[in-house]
């Protein structure tokens, strides 16, 4: 038996931190959606009680440090499955990029193994299980577009943003999400993103207002550490992207573009600055 799953990248159309909680986590408010830049996971049933992970990417861990491995172990233990699985991960999403690649792989693993081992778990059950591994995983299981609150695990599904092209560029630096959150002074944020404006633009299908209301409170932290991220934002704007934002804790910057021709022009222009550039559709 074999199943496969697509694991798309996530972008934040807005990311706000409301305050730091007594338990040390940040209370967030984020609007998230998915783009058509995806890893692909193939899962083969094994009669032997073991988990084996392989990947064409030489730069990610293939043991218990990998979130797909952790997800396989978790669902196997939770449902008392005695069979094993061989997972091949075809990695396309840049790593440590602010695109939740690892979380999406974990989500795809939970969805895939639920089918492979015929466990009959509902999406809700998978989301609960996934939340144990990471706050972004429930969203990656559900997909679509959502507002996330709490640590990111409390989701309200909303309608899809207006369809458009998304040009993504990842400068050659690795950003640690926990380092960026660690440096954020939640009580001293000068200007919070206007989440309500993002939600209204989506509700109205108003592409220009959406582009004008994008915001990410982590940008100031990452941009002060890595000025090249700011330069990349400027280049993307100069090339004509209608709205530009850093995704998650970065360093990936994305630009929203209405027309394919313009997306192609921006893509070609950026390739001179950056090796990792993608032009994809928003997933709706
Ligand atoms: P987030 O936006 O959720 O912080 P990210 O896109 O910044 O995620 P990931 O690509 O998910 O970051 O990976 C961050 C780290 O996790 C990397 O250093 C990598 O070694 C490790 N990792 C574990 N599992 C995976 C996986 N399946 N794919 C990529 N990286 C993984």
PDB file of C-alpha atoms and ligand atoms in Angstrom:
ATOM      1  CA  UNK A   1       0.000   0.000   0.000  1.00  0.00           C
ATOM      2  CA  UNK A   2       1.164   3.506  -0.840  1.00  0.00           C
ATOM      3  CA  UNK A   3      -0.323   6.952  -0.291  1.00  0.00           C
ATOM      4  CA  UNK A   4       1.034  10.375  -1.093  1.00  0.00           C
ATOM      5  CA  UNK A   5       0.290  13.849   0.189  1.00  0.00           C
ATOM      6  CA  UNK A   6       1.167  17.358  -0.849  1.00  0.00           C
ATOM      7  CA  UNK A   7       2.548  19.628   1.901  1.00  0.00           C
ATOM      8  CA  UNK A   8       2.133  23.267   0.800  1.00  0.00           C
ATOM      9  CA  UNK A   9       3.999  26.260   2.221  1.00  0.00           C
ATOM     10  CA  UNK A  10       2.195  28.758   4.425  1.00  0.00           C
ATOM     11  CA  UNK A  11       2.455  32.538   4.274  1.00  0.00           C
ATOM     12  CA  UNK A  12       1.237  35.088   6.800  1.00  0.00           C
ATOM     13  CA  UNK A  13      -0.816  37.928   5.352  1.00  0.00           C
ATOM     14  CA  UNK A  14      -0.610  39.439   8.812  1.00  0.00           C
ATOM     15  CA  UNK A  15       1.215  38.473  11.964  1.00  0.00           C
ATOM     16  CA  UNK A  16       0.619  40.283  15.231  1.00  0.00           C
ATOM     17  CA  UNK A  17       1.822  39.546  18.737  1.00  0.00           C
ATOM     18  CA  UNK A  18      -0.666  40.864  21.279  1.00  0.00           C
ATOM     19  CA  UNK A  19       1.277  40.201  24.473  1.00  0.00           C
ATOM     20  CA  UNK A  20       3.592  37.760  26.182  1.00  0.00           C
ATOM     21  CA  UNK A  21       1.652  35.292  28.305  1.00  0.00           C
ATOM     22  CA  UNK A  22       2.507  34.214  31.845  1.00  0.00           C
ATOM     23  CA  UNK A  23       3.370  30.743  30.447  1.00  0.00           C
ATOM     24  CA  UNK A  24       6.111  32.344  28.298  1.00  0.00           C
ATOM     25  CA  UNK A  25       4.312  31.909  24.962  1.00  0.00           C
ATOM     26  CA  UNK A  26       3.309  34.842  22.804  1.00  0.00           C
ATOM     27  CA  UNK A  27      -0.390  35.476  22.231  1.00  0.00           C
ATOM     28  CA  UNK A  28      -0.600  35.893  18.460  1.00  0.00           C
ATOM     29  CA  UNK A  29      -3.173  36.971  15.896  1.00  0.00           C
ATOM     30  CA  UNK A  30      -2.287  35.898  12.372  1.00  0.00           C
ATOM     31  CA  UNK A  31      -3.995  35.589   9.026  1.00  0.00           C
ATOM     32  CA  UNK A  32      -2.529  32.616   7.210  1.00  0.00           C
ATOM     33  CA  UNK A  33      -3.002  31.055   3.825  1.00  0.00           C
ATOM     34  CA  UNK A  34      -1.251  28.534   1.611  1.00  0.00           C
ATOM     35  CA  UNK A  35       0.644  28.860  -1.629  1.00  0.00           C
ATOM     36  CA  UNK A  36       1.305  26.363  -4.387  1.00  0.00           C
ATOM     37  CA  UNK A  37       4.908  25.689  -3.410  1.00  0.00           C
ATOM     38  CA  UNK A  38       4.860  22.255  -1.865  1.00  0.00           C
ATOM     39  CA  UNK A  39       6.808  19.280  -0.595  1.00  0.00           C
ATOM     40  CA  UNK A  40       5.549  15.843  -1.607  1.00  0.00           C
ATOM     41  CA  UNK A  41       5.497  12.910   0.794  1.00  0.00           C
ATOM     42  CA  UNK A  42       5.158   9.306  -0.302  1.00  0.00           C
ATOM     43  CA  UNK A  43       4.256   6.811   2.412  1.00  0.00           C
ATOM     44  CA  UNK A  44       4.714   3.043   1.932  1.00  0.00           C
ATOM     45  CA  UNK A  45       3.343   0.575   4.438  1.00  0.00           C
ATOM     46  CA  UNK A  46       5.900  -1.752   6.018  1.00  0.00           C
ATOM     47  CA  UNK A  47       5.008  -4.956   7.820  1.00  0.00           C
ATOM     48  CA  UNK A  48       8.050  -4.367  10.037  1.00  0.00           C
ATOM     49  CA  UNK A  49       7.331  -2.142  13.069  1.00  0.00           C
ATOM     50  CA  UNK A  50       9.643   0.723  12.118  1.00  0.00           C
ATOM     51  CA  UNK A  51       9.709   4.274  10.721  1.00  0.00           C
ATOM     52  CA  UNK A  52      12.176   5.064   7.941  1.00  0.00           C
ATOM     53  CA  UNK A  53      12.496   8.531   6.415  1.00  0.00           C
ATOM     54  CA  UNK A  54      14.445   9.445   3.287  1.00  0.00           C
ATOM     55  CA  UNK A  55      14.738  12.638   1.283  1.00  0.00           C
ATOM     56  CA  UNK A  56      16.510  13.955  -1.788  1.00  0.00           C
ATOM     57  CA  UNK A  57      17.459  17.042   0.294  1.00  0.00           C
ATOM     58  CA  UNK A  58      20.842  16.610   1.923  1.00  0.00           C
ATOM     59  CA  UNK A  59      20.349  19.394   4.459  1.00  0.00           C
ATOM     60  CA  UNK A  60      17.525  18.238   6.735  1.00  0.00           C
ATOM     61  CA  UNK A  61      17.617  15.693   9.559  1.00  0.00           C
ATOM     62  CA  UNK A  62      16.059  12.304   8.750  1.00  0.00           C
ATOM     63  CA  UNK A  63      15.798  11.037  12.304  1.00  0.00           C
ATOM     64  CA  UNK A  64      13.610  11.984  15.284  1.00  0.00           C
ATOM     65  CA  UNK A  65      14.553  15.632  14.737  1.00  0.00           C
ATOM     66  CA  UNK A  66      12.465  15.697  11.571  1.00  0.00           C
ATOM     67  CA  UNK A  67       8.878  16.811  12.165  1.00  0.00           C
ATOM     68  CA  UNK A  68       7.530  14.253   9.662  1.00  0.00           C
ATOM     69  CA  UNK A  69       9.293  11.501  11.622  1.00  0.00           C
ATOM     70  CA  UNK A  70       7.888  12.872  14.892  1.00  0.00           C
ATOM     71  CA  UNK A  71       4.388  12.979  13.412  1.00  0.00           C
ATOM     72  CA  UNK A  72       4.646   9.358  12.227  1.00  0.00           C
ATOM     73  CA  UNK A  73       5.829   8.261  15.664  1.00  0.00           C
ATOM     74  CA  UNK A  74       3.085  10.196  17.432  1.00  0.00           C
ATOM     75  CA  UNK A  75       0.169   8.873  15.356  1.00  0.00           C
ATOM     76  CA  UNK A  76       1.571   5.332  15.476  1.00  0.00           C
ATOM     77  CA  UNK A  77       1.810   5.402  19.270  1.00  0.00           C
ATOM     78  CA  UNK A  78      -1.512   7.195  19.746  1.00  0.00           C
ATOM     79  CA  UNK A  79      -3.433   4.592  17.746  1.00  0.00           C
ATOM     80  CA  UNK A  80      -1.288   1.586  18.774  1.00  0.00           C
ATOM     81  CA  UNK A  81      -0.320   0.779  15.175  1.00  0.00           C
ATOM     82  CA  UNK A  82       2.047  -2.200  14.963  1.00  0.00           C
ATOM     83  CA  UNK A  83       2.918  -1.804  11.291  1.00  0.00           C
ATOM     84  CA  UNK A  84       5.653   0.475  10.036  1.00  0.00           C
ATOM     85  CA  UNK A  85       6.117   3.055   7.305  1.00  0.00           C
ATOM     86  CA  UNK A  86       8.733   4.159   4.822  1.00  0.00           C
ATOM     87  CA  UNK A  87       8.337   7.880   4.063  1.00  0.00           C
ATOM     88  CA  UNK A  88      10.052   9.604   1.168  1.00  0.00           C
ATOM     89  CA  UNK A  89      10.069  13.386   1.467  1.00  0.00           C
ATOM     90  CA  UNK A  90      10.581  15.328  -1.738  1.00  0.00           C
ATOM     91  CA  UNK A  91      11.632  18.678  -0.286  1.00  0.00           C
ATOM     92  CA  UNK A  92      10.807  21.795  -2.318  1.00  0.00           C
ATOM     93  CA  UNK A  93       9.959  24.362   0.392  1.00  0.00           C
ATOM     94  CA  UNK A  94      13.052  26.275   1.578  1.00  0.00           C
ATOM     95  CA  UNK A  95      14.096  25.260   5.088  1.00  0.00           C
ATOM     96  CA  UNK A  96      14.055  27.606   8.116  1.00  0.00           C
ATOM     97  CA  UNK A  97      12.471  30.172   5.849  1.00  0.00           C
ATOM     98  CA  UNK A  98       9.283  31.273   7.665  1.00  0.00           C
ATOM     99  CA  UNK A  99       7.142  29.105   5.382  1.00  0.00           C
ATOM    100  CA  UNK A 100       6.285  26.382   7.931  1.00  0.00           C
ATOM    101  CA  UNK A 101       7.767  23.660   5.725  1.00  0.00           C
ATOM    102  CA  UNK A 102       8.450  21.293   8.614  1.00  0.00           C
ATOM    103  CA  UNK A 103       4.975  21.829  10.090  1.00  0.00           C
ATOM    104  CA  UNK A 104       3.360  21.186   6.721  1.00  0.00           C
ATOM    105  CA  UNK A 105       5.355  17.953   6.348  1.00  0.00           C
ATOM    106  CA  UNK A 106       4.153  16.852   9.789  1.00  0.00           C
ATOM    107  CA  UNK A 107       0.557  17.688   8.842  1.00  0.00           C
ATOM    108  CA  UNK A 108       0.843  15.754   5.559  1.00  0.00           C
ATOM    109  CA  UNK A 109       2.282  12.785   7.447  1.00  0.00           C
ATOM    110  CA  UNK A 110      -0.663  12.736   9.869  1.00  0.00           C
ATOM    111  CA  UNK A 111      -3.179  12.989   6.996  1.00  0.00           C
ATOM    112  CA  UNK A 112      -1.372  10.332   4.954  1.00  0.00           C
ATOM    113  CA  UNK A 113      -0.876   7.796   7.734  1.00  0.00           C
ATOM    114  CA  UNK A 114      -4.504   8.208   8.808  1.00  0.00           C
ATOM    115  CA  UNK A 115      -5.386   6.958   5.312  1.00  0.00           C
ATOM    116  CA  UNK A 116      -2.587   4.396   4.927  1.00  0.00           C
ATOM    117  CA  UNK A 117      -3.365   2.676   8.223  1.00  0.00           C
ATOM    118  CA  UNK A 118      -7.158   3.271   7.902  1.00  0.00           C
ATOM    119  CA  UNK A 119      -7.353   4.838  11.358  1.00  0.00           C
ATOM    120  CA  UNK A 120     -10.590   6.744  10.705  1.00  0.00           C
ATOM    121  CA  UNK A 121      -9.453   9.840  12.635  1.00  0.00           C
ATOM    122  CA  UNK A 122     -11.444  13.004  11.936  1.00  0.00           C
ATOM    123  CA  UNK A 123      -9.689  16.191  10.827  1.00  0.00           C
ATOM    124  CA  UNK A 124     -10.393  17.584  14.290  1.00  0.00           C
ATOM    125  CA  UNK A 125      -8.643  14.630  15.943  1.00  0.00           C
ATOM    126  CA  UNK A 126      -5.640  14.992  13.661  1.00  0.00           C
ATOM    127  CA  UNK A 127      -5.477  18.713  14.445  1.00  0.00           C
ATOM    128  CA  UNK A 128      -5.477  18.015  18.195  1.00  0.00           C
ATOM    129  CA  UNK A 129      -2.735  15.447  17.783  1.00  0.00           C
ATOM    130  CA  UNK A 130      -0.716  17.788  15.547  1.00  0.00           C
ATOM    131  CA  UNK A 131      -0.933  20.636  18.079  1.00  0.00           C
ATOM    132  CA  UNK A 132       1.213  18.535  20.408  1.00  0.00           C
ATOM    133  CA  UNK A 133       4.109  18.841  17.946  1.00  0.00           C
ATOM    134  CA  UNK A 134       3.791  22.493  16.934  1.00  0.00           C
ATOM    135  CA  UNK A 135       1.351  25.412  16.947  1.00  0.00           C
ATOM    136  CA  UNK A 136       1.344  25.778  13.133  1.00  0.00           C
ATOM    137  CA  UNK A 137       0.463  22.131  12.499  1.00  0.00           C
ATOM    138  CA  UNK A 138      -3.322  22.340  13.075  1.00  0.00           C
ATOM    139  CA  UNK A 139      -3.528  25.051  10.402  1.00  0.00           C
ATOM    140  CA  UNK A 140      -1.417  22.969   8.016  1.00  0.00           C
ATOM    141  CA  UNK A 141      -3.802  20.023   8.528  1.00  0.00           C
ATOM    142  CA  UNK A 142      -6.894  22.107   7.832  1.00  0.00           C
ATOM    143  CA  UNK A 143      -5.375  24.145   4.971  1.00  0.00           C
ATOM    144  CA  UNK A 144      -7.264  27.013   3.352  1.00  0.00           C
ATOM    145  CA  UNK A 145      -7.186  30.482   4.883  1.00  0.00           C
ATOM    146  CA  UNK A 146      -7.651  31.111   8.586  1.00  0.00           C
ATOM    147  CA  UNK A 147      -7.167  33.510  11.454  1.00  0.00           C
ATOM    148  CA  UNK A 148      -5.019  31.916  14.121  1.00  0.00           C
ATOM    149  CA  UNK A 149      -5.041  33.050  17.723  1.00  0.00           C
ATOM    150  CA  UNK A 150      -3.658  31.769  21.013  1.00  0.00           C
ATOM    151  CA  UNK A 151      -0.265  30.223  20.275  1.00  0.00           C
ATOM    152  CA  UNK A 152      -1.435  29.871  16.667  1.00  0.00           C
ATOM    153  CA  UNK A 153      -3.476  26.725  17.256  1.00  0.00           C
ATOM    154  CA  UNK A 154      -6.929  28.364  17.706  1.00  0.00           C
ATOM    155  CA  UNK A 155      -8.262  28.627  14.190  1.00  0.00           C
ATOM    156  CA  UNK A 156     -11.199  30.362  12.575  1.00  0.00           C
ATOM    157  CA  UNK A 157     -11.573  29.526   8.922  1.00  0.00           C
ATOM    158  CA  UNK A 158     -12.276  32.471   6.624  1.00  0.00           C
ATOM    159  CA  UNK A 159     -12.922  32.848   2.907  1.00  0.00           C
ATOM    160  CA  UNK A 160     -10.013  32.727   0.452  1.00  0.00           C
ATOM    161  CA  UNK A 161      -8.153  35.927  -0.450  1.00  0.00           C
ATOM    162  CA  UNK A 162      -8.568  37.260  -3.997  1.00  0.00           C
ATOM    163  CA  UNK A 163      -6.681  34.935  -6.348  1.00  0.00           C
ATOM    164  CA  UNK A 164      -3.258  36.251  -7.302  1.00  0.00           C
ATOM    165  CA  UNK A 165       0.373  35.360  -7.929  1.00  0.00           C
ATOM    166  CA  UNK A 166       2.830  35.117  -5.071  1.00  0.00           C
ATOM    167  CA  UNK A 167       6.516  35.692  -5.773  1.00  0.00           C
ATOM    168  CA  UNK A 168       8.719  34.385  -2.968  1.00  0.00           C
ATOM    169  CA  UNK A 169      12.414  35.002  -2.441  1.00  0.00           C
ATOM    170  CA  UNK A 170      14.576  33.541   0.304  1.00  0.00           C
ATOM    171  CA  UNK A 171      17.936  35.183   0.946  1.00  0.00           C
ATOM    172  CA  UNK A 172      20.735  32.752   1.820  1.00  0.00           C
ATOM    173  CA  UNK A 173      20.471  33.115   5.596  1.00  0.00           C
ATOM    174  CA  UNK A 174      18.814  30.877   8.156  1.00  0.00           C
ATOM    175  CA  UNK A 175      16.617  32.529  10.732  1.00  0.00           C
ATOM    176  CA  UNK A 176      15.748  30.884  14.020  1.00  0.00           C
ATOM    177  CA  UNK A 177      12.076  31.438  14.860  1.00  0.00           C
ATOM    178  CA  UNK A 178      12.716  31.181  18.604  1.00  0.00           C
ATOM    179  CA  UNK A 179      15.560  33.706  18.392  1.00  0.00           C
ATOM    180  CA  UNK A 180      13.313  36.241  16.622  1.00  0.00           C
ATOM    181  CA  UNK A 181      10.463  35.783  19.124  1.00  0.00           C
ATOM    182  CA  UNK A 182      13.036  35.960  21.933  1.00  0.00           C
ATOM    183  CA  UNK A 183      14.203  39.390  20.772  1.00  0.00           C
ATOM    184  CA  UNK A 184      10.692  40.795  20.341  1.00  0.00           C
ATOM    185  CA  UNK A 185       9.671  43.228  23.093  1.00  0.00           C
ATOM    186  CA  UNK A 186       5.938  42.528  22.996  1.00  0.00           C
ATOM    187  CA  UNK A 187       5.060  45.438  25.306  1.00  0.00           C
ATOM    188  CA  UNK A 188       6.986  47.953  23.195  1.00  0.00           C
ATOM    189  CA  UNK A 189       5.707  47.318  19.693  1.00  0.00           C
ATOM    190  CA  UNK A 190       5.380  50.776  18.088  1.00  0.00           C
ATOM    191  CA  UNK A 191       2.790  49.849  15.469  1.00  0.00           C
ATOM    192  CA  UNK A 192       0.649  46.716  15.306  1.00  0.00           C
ATOM    193  CA  UNK A 193      -0.551  45.358  11.965  1.00  0.00           C
ATOM    194  CA  UNK A 194      -4.185  46.111  11.158  1.00  0.00           C
ATOM    195  CA  UNK A 195      -5.600  42.589  11.228  1.00  0.00           C
ATOM    196  CA  UNK A 196      -9.169  43.857  10.836  1.00  0.00           C
ATOM    197  CA  UNK A 197      -8.222  45.666   7.624  1.00  0.00           C
ATOM    198  CA  UNK A 198      -6.713  42.439   6.237  1.00  0.00           C
ATOM    199  CA  UNK A 199      -9.880  40.534   7.138  1.00  0.00           C
ATOM    200  CA  UNK A 200     -12.121  43.178   5.584  1.00  0.00           C
ATOM    201  CA  UNK A 201     -10.076  43.226   2.378  1.00  0.00           C
ATOM    202  CA  UNK A 202     -10.406  39.439   2.139  1.00  0.00           C
ATOM    203  CA  UNK A 203     -14.149  39.568   2.850  1.00  0.00           C
ATOM    204  CA  UNK A 204     -14.588  42.167   0.101  1.00  0.00           C
ATOM    205  CA  UNK A 205     -12.271  40.389  -2.332  1.00  0.00           C
ATOM    206  CA  UNK A 206     -10.375  43.700  -2.561  1.00  0.00           C
ATOM    207  CA  UNK A 207      -6.873  42.902  -3.800  1.00  0.00           C
ATOM    208  CA  UNK A 208      -5.485  46.449  -3.571  1.00  0.00           C
ATOM    209  CA  UNK A 209      -6.692  46.922   0.030  1.00  0.00           C
ATOM    210  CA  UNK A 210      -5.240  43.540   0.935  1.00  0.00           C
ATOM    211  CA  UNK A 211      -1.857  44.586  -0.473  1.00  0.00           C
ATOM    212  CA  UNK A 212      -2.057  47.858   1.464  1.00  0.00           C
ATOM    213  CA  UNK A 213      -2.845  46.243   4.800  1.00  0.00           C
ATOM    214  CA  UNK A 214      -0.256  43.426   4.959  1.00  0.00           C
ATOM    215  CA  UNK A 215       1.731  43.578   8.210  1.00  0.00           C
ATOM    216  CA  UNK A 216       4.124  41.482  10.284  1.00  0.00           C
ATOM    217  CA  UNK A 217       5.281  42.531  13.718  1.00  0.00           C
ATOM    218  CA  UNK A 218       8.372  40.317  13.473  1.00  0.00           C
ATOM    219  CA  UNK A 219       9.725  42.243  10.484  1.00  0.00           C
ATOM    220  CA  UNK A 220      11.465  44.908  12.592  1.00  0.00           C
ATOM    221  CA  UNK A 221      13.330  42.245  14.561  1.00  0.00           C
ATOM    222  CA  UNK A 222      14.497  40.235  11.558  1.00  0.00           C
ATOM    223  CA  UNK A 223      15.235  43.320   9.438  1.00  0.00           C
ATOM    224  CA  UNK A 224      17.444  44.781  12.160  1.00  0.00           C
ATOM    225  CA  UNK A 225      19.412  41.527  12.302  1.00  0.00           C
ATOM    226  CA  UNK A 226      19.565  41.035   8.528  1.00  0.00           C
ATOM    227  CA  UNK A 227      19.402  44.288   6.507  1.00  0.00           C
ATOM    228  CA  UNK A 228      19.491  42.222   3.293  1.00  0.00           C
ATOM    229  CA  UNK A 229      15.866  41.227   3.999  1.00  0.00           C
ATOM    230  CA  UNK A 230      14.864  44.897   3.886  1.00  0.00           C
ATOM    231  CA  UNK A 231      16.823  45.387   0.662  1.00  0.00           C
ATOM    232  CA  UNK A 232      14.995  42.413  -0.823  1.00  0.00           C
ATOM    233  CA  UNK A 233      11.645  43.964   0.127  1.00  0.00           C
ATOM    234  CA  UNK A 234      12.679  47.221  -1.568  1.00  0.00           C
ATOM    235  CA  UNK A 235      13.792  45.435  -4.726  1.00  0.00           C
ATOM    236  CA  UNK A 236      10.515  43.525  -4.898  1.00  0.00           C
ATOM    237  CA  UNK A 237       8.523  46.743  -4.527  1.00  0.00           C
ATOM    238  CA  UNK A 238      10.633  48.526  -7.160  1.00  0.00           C
ATOM    239  CA  UNK A 239      10.090  45.633  -9.546  1.00  0.00           C
ATOM    240  CA  UNK A 240       6.370  46.267  -9.169  1.00  0.00           C
ATOM    241  CA  UNK A 241       4.955  43.865  -6.575  1.00  0.00           C
ATOM    242  CA  UNK A 242       1.676  45.302  -5.321  1.00  0.00           C
ATOM    243  CA  UNK A 243       2.139  44.233  -1.688  1.00  0.00           C
ATOM    244  CA  UNK A 244       5.323  42.953  -0.045  1.00  0.00           C
ATOM    245  CA  UNK A 245       5.825  41.297   3.341  1.00  0.00           C
ATOM    246  CA  UNK A 246       8.195  39.024   5.200  1.00  0.00           C
ATOM    247  CA  UNK A 247       6.590  35.673   6.014  1.00  0.00           C
ATOM    248  CA  UNK A 248       6.625  34.382   9.611  1.00  0.00           C
ATOM    249  CA  UNK A 249       9.960  35.081  11.268  1.00  0.00           C
ATOM    250  CA  UNK A 250      11.597  35.272   7.839  1.00  0.00           C
ATOM    251  CA  UNK A 251      13.834  35.529   6.013  1.00  0.00           C
ATOM    252  CA  UNK A 252      11.515  34.755   3.058  1.00  0.00           C
ATOM    253  CA  UNK A 253       9.884  37.819   1.538  1.00  0.00           C
ATOM    254  CA  UNK A 254       6.803  37.482  -0.637  1.00  0.00           C
ATOM    255  CA  UNK A 255       5.146  39.831  -3.074  1.00  0.00           C
ATOM    256  CA  UNK A 256       1.519  39.705  -4.172  1.00  0.00           C
ATOM    257  CA  UNK A 257       0.935  40.356  -7.851  1.00  0.00           C
ATOM    258  CA  UNK A 258      -2.343  40.360  -9.772  1.00  0.00           C
ATOM    259  CA  UNK A 259      -1.078  39.582 -13.279  1.00  0.00           C
ATOM    260  CA  UNK A 260       1.006  36.611 -14.409  1.00  0.00           C
ATOM    261  CA  UNK A 261       3.149  38.676 -16.819  1.00  0.00           C
ATOM    262  CA  UNK A 262       4.184  40.999 -14.014  1.00  0.00           C
ATOM    263  CA  UNK A 263       4.873  38.053 -11.674  1.00  0.00           C
ATOM    264  CA  UNK A 264       7.199  36.625 -14.352  1.00  0.00           C
ATOM    265  CA  UNK A 265       8.993  39.962 -14.691  1.00  0.00           C
ATOM    266  CA  UNK A 266       9.505  40.230 -10.943  1.00  0.00           C
ATOM    267  CA  UNK A 267      10.659  36.608 -10.777  1.00  0.00           C
ATOM    268  CA  UNK A 268      13.251  37.223 -13.504  1.00  0.00           C
ATOM    269  CA  UNK A 269      14.382  40.485 -11.906  1.00  0.00           C
ATOM    270  CA  UNK A 270      14.868  38.875  -8.509  1.00  0.00           C
ATOM    271  CA  UNK A 271      16.934  35.976  -9.816  1.00  0.00           C
ATOM    272  CA  UNK A 272      19.869  38.376 -10.134  1.00  0.00           C
ATOM    273  CA  UNK A 273      19.729  39.013  -6.355  1.00  0.00           C
ATOM    274  CA  UNK A 274      18.686  35.718  -4.957  1.00  0.00           C
ATOM    275  CA  UNK A 275      19.120  32.017  -5.812  1.00  0.00           C
ATOM    276  CA  UNK A 276      15.888  30.838  -4.240  1.00  0.00           C
ATOM    277  CA  UNK A 277      13.007  32.548  -6.034  1.00  0.00           C
ATOM    278  CA  UNK A 278       9.560  31.129  -6.825  1.00  0.00           C
ATOM    279  CA  UNK A 279       6.470  32.433  -8.587  1.00  0.00           C
ATOM    280  CA  UNK A 280       3.401  30.436  -7.615  1.00  0.00           C
ATOM    281  CA  UNK A 281      -0.362  30.789  -7.283  1.00  0.00           C
ATOM    282  CA  UNK A 282      -2.108  31.362  -4.004  1.00  0.00           C
ATOM    283  CA  UNK A 283      -3.887  28.092  -3.093  1.00  0.00           C
ATOM    284  CA  UNK A 284      -7.609  28.735  -2.772  1.00  0.00           C
TER     285      UNK A 284
HETATM  286  P1  LIG B   1       8.232  28.063  10.897  1.00  0.00           P
HETATM  287  O1  LIG B   1       7.770  29.152   9.978  1.00  0.00           O
HETATM  288  O2  LIG B   1       7.150  27.139  11.370  1.00  0.00           O
HETATM  289  O3  LIG B   1       9.186  28.488  11.978  1.00  0.00           O
HETATM  290  P2  LIG B   1      10.267  27.451   9.081  1.00  0.00           P
HETATM  291  O4  LIG B   1       9.751  27.436   7.684  1.00  0.00           O
HETATM  292  O5  LIG B   1      10.949  28.694   9.527  1.00  0.00           O
HETATM  293  O6  LIG B   1       9.067  27.098  10.012  1.00  0.00           O
HETATM  294  P3  LIG B   1      11.223  24.764   8.835  1.00  0.00           P
HETATM  295  O7  LIG B   1      11.596  24.707   7.403  1.00  0.00           O
HETATM  296  O8  LIG B   1       9.951  24.128   9.234  1.00  0.00           O
HETATM  297  O9  LIG B   1      11.259  26.282   9.335  1.00  0.00           O
HETATM  298  O10 LIG B   1      12.432  24.117   9.658  1.00  0.00           O
HETATM  299  C1  LIG B   1      13.097  24.685  10.739  1.00  0.00           C
HETATM  300  C2  LIG B   1      14.075  23.658  11.319  1.00  0.00           C
HETATM  301  O11 LIG B   1      13.434  22.420  11.589  1.00  0.00           O
HETATM  302  C3  LIG B   1      15.235  23.360  10.397  1.00  0.00           C
HETATM  303  O12 LIG B   1      16.394  23.775  11.050  1.00  0.00           O
HETATM  304  C4  LIG B   1      15.235  21.849  10.179  1.00  0.00           C
HETATM  305  O13 LIG B   1      16.487  21.274  10.426  1.00  0.00           O
HETATM  306  C5  LIG B   1      14.197  21.304  11.146  1.00  0.00           C
HETATM  307  N1  LIG B   1      13.239  20.355  10.500  1.00  0.00           N
HETATM  308  C6  LIG B   1      12.634  19.347  11.112  1.00  0.00           C
HETATM  309  N2  LIG B   1      11.813  18.694  10.289  1.00  0.00           N
HETATM  310  C7  LIG B   1      11.880  19.314   9.102  1.00  0.00           C
HETATM  311  C8  LIG B   1      11.243  19.087   7.849  1.00  0.00           C
HETATM  312  N3  LIG B   1      10.387  18.080   7.641  1.00  0.00           N
HETATM  313  N4  LIG B   1      11.533  19.937   6.848  1.00  0.00           N
HETATM  314  C9  LIG B   1      12.387  20.958   7.058  1.00  0.00           C
HETATM  315  N5  LIG B   1      13.030  21.196   8.206  1.00  0.00           N
HETATM  316  C10 LIG B   1      12.780  20.383   9.232  1.00  0.00           C
END
